[in-house]
Amino acid sequence: FVKDPTRPKLAIFTVLLIATLFAHVYTWTVISLCAGVFVILLLILKRTEYSKKALALILVVIASSVVIDVAKSLATSSSSGVFRDLEFTDVRMGPSEFSQRWSILVFSVYFGLGGIMANSVIILLGLYWILRSSYKDPATIFLLVFISIAIIPLFFGDWIVQSRTLYMIPFQIPAALGLTSIIFHKSRKIAKEDSNRSVLSVTRMSVTRILSSVAICCVLTAVAVIVLSNLYRIFPPR
């Protein structure tokens, strides 16, 4: 919608955001927070290619979803997602967690959610993408905002807050972009430097890229199996 501000796209964004609110309030919180910070950054950076009216409408939609959440809570006498988030963070985030931040982080990474965050390949690929990205690209800014939401819980949250926050961050997207950059970067560089390079050299580079991608995918598959093996079913009480 920000790139092409039309009414149908605004309607789709609004409907999906409200649907997320009613489906899973914590996901709605993270998406609304990241989208709001992203739009505010675009306004601060004065990106002239985007309409200020469109950016303002996005903020209005996000604020409206907060109003709907509070109104729903008052109408049905149920807990509000906003208030629930505040209560959750108040109980599980504080100075006491700061002194134990390293042990909490270790537990969150290696044991929380079956150790899903212990996938070092995903983290390294994401880091590679961050180092190679253009920070002027709006898509890069948006993903960096998503990744940055983990900063506060890493220092002041317990393992439950950390696990939930880290699980919401789409590390897989930067990792996929990083892997794509590894596969295609060398071939593009070769084509620019020497268009007459021998067929043998090009074949060697192709084999290297294929072997690298296969090795990374094999490691990712092995880590996925380990994570699934660490998860166990908890039956609801009868």
Short mmCIF file of C-alpha atoms in Angstrom, two decimals:
data_model
loop_
_atom_site.label_atom_id
_atom_site.label_comp_id
_atom_site.label_asym_id
_atom_site.label_seq_id
_atom_site.Cartn_x
_atom_site.Cartn_y
_atom_site.Cartn_z
CA PHE A 1 0.00 0.00 0.00
CA VAL A 2 2.86 2.39 0.78
CA LYS A 3 4.32 1.83 -2.69
CA ASP A 4 0.95 1.98 -4.46
CA PRO A 5 -1.65 3.65 -2.19
CA THR A 6 -4.97 2.36 -3.48
CA ARG A 7 -8.17 1.72 -1.54
CA PRO A 8 -8.30 -2.06 -2.14
CA LYS A 9 -4.78 -2.50 -0.74
CA LEU A 10 -5.59 -0.36 2.28
CA ALA A 11 -8.74 -2.42 2.85
CA ILE A 12 -6.77 -5.68 2.61
CA PHE A 13 -4.17 -4.42 5.09
CA THR A 14 -6.88 -3.30 7.51
CA VAL A 15 -8.83 -6.57 7.32
CA LEU A 16 -5.72 -8.72 7.76
CA LEU A 17 -4.51 -6.65 10.71
CA ILE A 18 -7.89 -6.89 12.48
CA ALA A 19 -8.08 -10.62 11.70
CA THR A 20 -4.64 -11.07 13.27
CA LEU A 21 -5.87 -9.20 16.35
CA PHE A 22 -8.71 -11.68 16.85
CA ALA A 23 -6.61 -14.72 15.89
CA HIS A 24 -3.48 -14.19 18.03
CA VAL A 25 -3.02 -11.04 20.03
CA TYR A 26 0.74 -11.40 20.54
CA THR A 27 1.36 -11.70 16.80
CA TRP A 28 -0.84 -8.65 16.25
CA THR A 29 1.21 -6.75 18.84
CA VAL A 30 4.53 -7.49 17.14
CA ILE A 31 3.27 -6.76 13.62
CA SER A 32 1.58 -3.52 14.69
CA LEU A 33 4.66 -2.40 16.61
CA CYS A 34 7.06 -3.15 13.75
CA ALA A 35 4.80 -1.63 11.10
CA GLY A 36 4.32 1.50 13.21
CA VAL A 37 8.05 1.95 13.84
CA PHE A 38 8.78 1.32 10.16
CA VAL A 39 6.31 3.98 9.01
CA ILE A 40 7.62 6.48 11.58
CA LEU A 41 11.19 5.84 10.34
CA LEU A 42 10.11 6.54 6.77
CA LEU A 43 8.61 9.82 7.94
CA ILE A 44 11.74 10.74 9.90
CA LEU A 45 14.02 9.83 6.99
CA LYS A 46 11.80 11.95 4.71
CA ARG A 47 11.51 9.39 1.96
CA THR A 48 10.11 11.50 -0.84
CA GLU A 49 9.12 8.50 -2.99
CA TYR A 50 6.34 7.65 -0.55
CA SER A 51 3.19 9.66 0.06
CA LYS A 52 2.96 11.15 3.54
CA LYS A 53 -0.80 10.67 3.34
CA ALA A 54 -0.33 6.94 2.76
CA LEU A 55 2.08 6.68 5.69
CA ALA A 56 -0.36 8.57 7.90
CA LEU A 57 -3.19 6.24 6.88
CA ILE A 58 -1.13 3.23 7.95
CA LEU A 59 -0.63 4.77 11.38
CA VAL A 60 -4.38 5.51 11.58
CA VAL A 61 -5.20 1.87 10.78
CA ILE A 62 -2.80 0.62 13.45
CA ALA A 63 -4.23 3.04 16.03
CA SER A 64 -7.75 1.97 15.03
CA SER A 65 -6.88 -1.67 15.69
CA VAL A 66 -5.79 -0.69 19.21
CA VAL A 67 -9.14 1.09 19.72
CA ILE A 68 -10.99 -2.01 18.46
CA ASP A 69 -9.05 -4.18 20.89
CA VAL A 70 -9.94 -1.97 23.86
CA ALA A 71 -13.57 -1.65 22.71
CA LYS A 72 -13.83 -5.43 22.37
CA SER A 73 -12.53 -5.81 25.88
CA LEU A 74 -15.06 -3.33 27.29
CA ALA A 75 -18.00 -4.78 25.34
CA THR A 76 -17.36 -8.43 26.21
CA SER A 77 -15.73 -7.94 29.65
CA SER A 78 -12.71 -9.86 28.38
CA SER A 79 -9.08 -9.02 28.76
CA SER A 80 -7.63 -6.55 26.30
CA GLY A 81 -4.65 -7.60 24.22
CA VAL A 82 -2.89 -4.33 24.99
CA PHE A 83 -3.46 -4.69 28.73
CA ARG A 84 -2.49 -8.36 28.57
CA ASP A 85 0.78 -7.42 26.90
CA LEU A 86 1.46 -4.82 29.57
CA GLU A 87 0.67 -7.29 32.37
CA PHE A 88 2.82 -9.95 30.71
CA THR A 89 5.83 -7.68 30.34
CA ASP A 90 5.37 -6.22 33.82
CA VAL A 91 5.53 -9.66 35.43
CA ARG A 92 8.32 -11.13 33.31
CA MET A 93 10.50 -8.13 32.47
CA GLY A 94 12.46 -6.20 35.05
CA PRO A 95 15.84 -5.40 36.61
CA SER A 96 16.05 -8.85 38.22
CA GLU A 97 16.33 -10.48 34.79
CA PHE A 98 19.23 -8.18 33.86
CA SER A 99 21.60 -9.82 36.34
CA GLN A 100 20.71 -13.25 34.94
CA ARG A 101 20.60 -12.23 31.27
CA TRP A 102 23.27 -14.66 30.08
CA SER A 103 21.83 -17.77 31.74
CA ILE A 104 18.31 -16.78 30.64
CA LEU A 105 19.50 -16.26 27.06
CA VAL A 106 21.25 -19.64 27.03
CA PHE A 107 18.09 -21.36 28.26
CA SER A 108 15.92 -19.48 25.73
CA VAL A 109 18.15 -20.43 22.80
CA TYR A 110 18.96 -24.05 23.63
CA PHE A 111 15.82 -25.20 25.45
CA GLY A 112 12.99 -22.74 24.78
CA LEU A 113 10.60 -23.98 22.05
CA GLY A 114 12.65 -27.14 21.64
CA GLY A 115 15.87 -25.23 20.95
CA ILE A 116 14.59 -23.79 17.69
CA MET A 117 16.77 -20.67 18.11
CA ALA A 118 19.97 -22.71 18.37
CA ASN A 119 20.14 -22.86 14.57
CA SER A 120 23.48 -21.12 14.06
CA VAL A 121 23.29 -21.51 10.27
CA ILE A 122 20.15 -19.36 10.09
CA ILE A 123 21.73 -16.75 12.37
CA LEU A 124 24.98 -16.60 10.37
CA LEU A 125 23.14 -16.36 7.04
CA GLY A 126 21.01 -13.57 8.46
CA LEU A 127 24.10 -11.78 9.74
CA TYR A 128 25.71 -12.13 6.31
CA TRP A 129 22.63 -10.55 4.72
CA ILE A 130 22.71 -7.66 7.21
CA LEU A 131 26.37 -6.91 6.43
CA ARG A 132 25.76 -6.95 2.68
CA SER A 133 22.41 -5.12 2.61
CA SER A 134 21.71 -1.60 1.49
CA TYR A 135 20.24 0.23 4.46
CA LYS A 136 18.46 2.65 2.15
CA ASP A 137 16.20 -0.10 0.86
CA PRO A 138 12.76 0.04 2.61
CA ALA A 139 12.50 -3.76 2.69
CA THR A 140 15.84 -3.91 4.52
CA ILE A 141 14.69 -1.25 6.98
CA PHE A 142 11.50 -3.19 7.68
CA LEU A 143 13.35 -6.45 8.35
CA LEU A 144 15.89 -4.66 10.56
CA VAL A 145 13.02 -3.20 12.59
CA PHE A 146 11.65 -6.73 13.04
CA ILE A 147 15.04 -8.04 14.17
CA SER A 148 15.57 -5.08 16.53
CA ILE A 149 12.48 -5.83 18.63
CA ALA A 150 14.52 -8.48 20.45
CA ILE A 151 16.94 -5.95 21.96
CA ILE A 152 14.96 -5.09 25.11
CA PRO A 153 13.81 -8.66 25.98
CA LEU A 154 17.40 -9.89 25.62
CA PHE A 155 18.38 -7.74 28.61
CA PHE A 156 15.24 -7.43 30.71
CA GLY A 157 13.02 -10.41 29.87
CA ASP A 158 12.80 -13.95 31.19
CA TRP A 159 13.07 -16.98 28.91
CA ILE A 160 9.35 -17.00 28.09
CA VAL A 161 9.42 -13.39 26.85
CA GLN A 162 12.63 -14.03 24.94
CA SER A 163 11.34 -17.22 23.32
CA ARG A 164 8.06 -15.62 22.24
CA THR A 165 9.80 -12.54 20.89
CA LEU A 166 12.51 -14.43 19.02
CA TYR A 167 9.92 -16.83 17.59
CA MET A 168 8.01 -13.89 16.10
CA ILE A 169 11.06 -12.55 14.26
CA PRO A 170 11.24 -13.88 10.67
CA PHE A 171 14.93 -14.85 10.75
CA GLN A 172 14.24 -17.24 7.88
CA ILE A 173 13.71 -14.38 5.40
CA PRO A 174 17.14 -12.69 5.94
CA ALA A 175 18.71 -16.15 5.98
CA ALA A 176 17.13 -17.02 2.63
CA LEU A 177 18.29 -13.69 1.20
CA GLY A 178 21.78 -14.31 2.55
CA LEU A 179 21.90 -17.79 1.00
CA THR A 180 20.71 -16.38 -2.32
CA SER A 181 23.43 -13.74 -2.16
CA ILE A 182 26.09 -16.38 -1.56
CA ILE A 183 24.92 -18.49 -4.49
CA PHE A 184 24.67 -15.71 -7.06
CA HIS A 185 27.22 -13.12 -5.86
CA LYS A 186 30.35 -14.80 -7.21
CA SER A 187 28.85 -15.58 -10.60
CA ARG A 188 27.78 -11.96 -11.07
CA LYS A 189 31.20 -10.74 -9.94
CA ILE A 190 32.93 -13.04 -12.41
CA ALA A 191 30.67 -11.90 -15.24
CA LYS A 192 31.49 -8.25 -14.53
CA GLU A 193 35.24 -8.71 -14.13
CA ASP A 194 35.89 -11.00 -17.06
CA SER A 195 33.25 -11.86 -19.59
CA ASN A 196 35.72 -14.08 -21.47
CA ARG A 197 36.54 -16.36 -18.56
CA SER A 198 37.10 -19.95 -19.57
CA VAL A 199 34.30 -22.49 -19.46
CA LEU A 200 36.32 -24.58 -16.98
CA SER A 201 36.53 -21.72 -14.46
CA VAL A 202 32.82 -21.00 -14.76
CA THR A 203 32.05 -24.71 -14.30
CA ARG A 204 34.22 -24.83 -11.16
CA MET A 205 32.40 -21.84 -9.69
CA SER A 206 29.06 -23.43 -10.54
CA VAL A 207 30.07 -26.65 -8.79
CA THR A 208 31.29 -24.66 -5.76
CA ARG A 209 27.99 -22.78 -5.48
CA ILE A 210 26.01 -26.01 -5.83
CA LEU A 211 28.09 -27.83 -3.20
CA SER A 212 27.85 -24.86 -0.81
CA SER A 213 24.08 -24.61 -1.13
CA VAL A 214 23.64 -28.39 -0.75
CA ALA A 215 25.87 -28.43 2.35
CA ILE A 216 23.93 -25.56 3.95
CA CYS A 217 20.59 -27.18 3.16
CA CYS A 218 21.79 -30.50 4.64
CA VAL A 219 22.82 -28.79 7.87
CA LEU A 220 19.48 -26.95 8.04
CA THR A 221 17.64 -30.27 7.57
CA ALA A 222 19.67 -31.89 10.35
CA VAL A 223 18.99 -28.99 12.72
CA ALA A 224 15.27 -29.16 11.90
CA VAL A 225 15.20 -32.87 12.79
CA ILE A 226 16.99 -32.18 16.09
CA VAL A 227 14.54 -29.39 16.97
CA LEU A 228 11.51 -31.58 16.21
CA SER A 229 13.04 -34.36 18.30
CA ASN A 230 13.33 -32.00 21.28
CA LEU A 231 9.64 -31.01 21.17
CA TYR A 232 7.17 -33.09 23.14
CA ARG A 233 3.41 -33.09 23.38
CA ILE A 234 1.70 -31.70 26.47
CA PHE A 235 -1.81 -33.07 26.87
CA PRO A 236 -4.47 -30.72 28.27
CA PRO A 237 -5.71 -31.48 31.77
CA ARG A 238 -8.91 -33.57 31.94
#
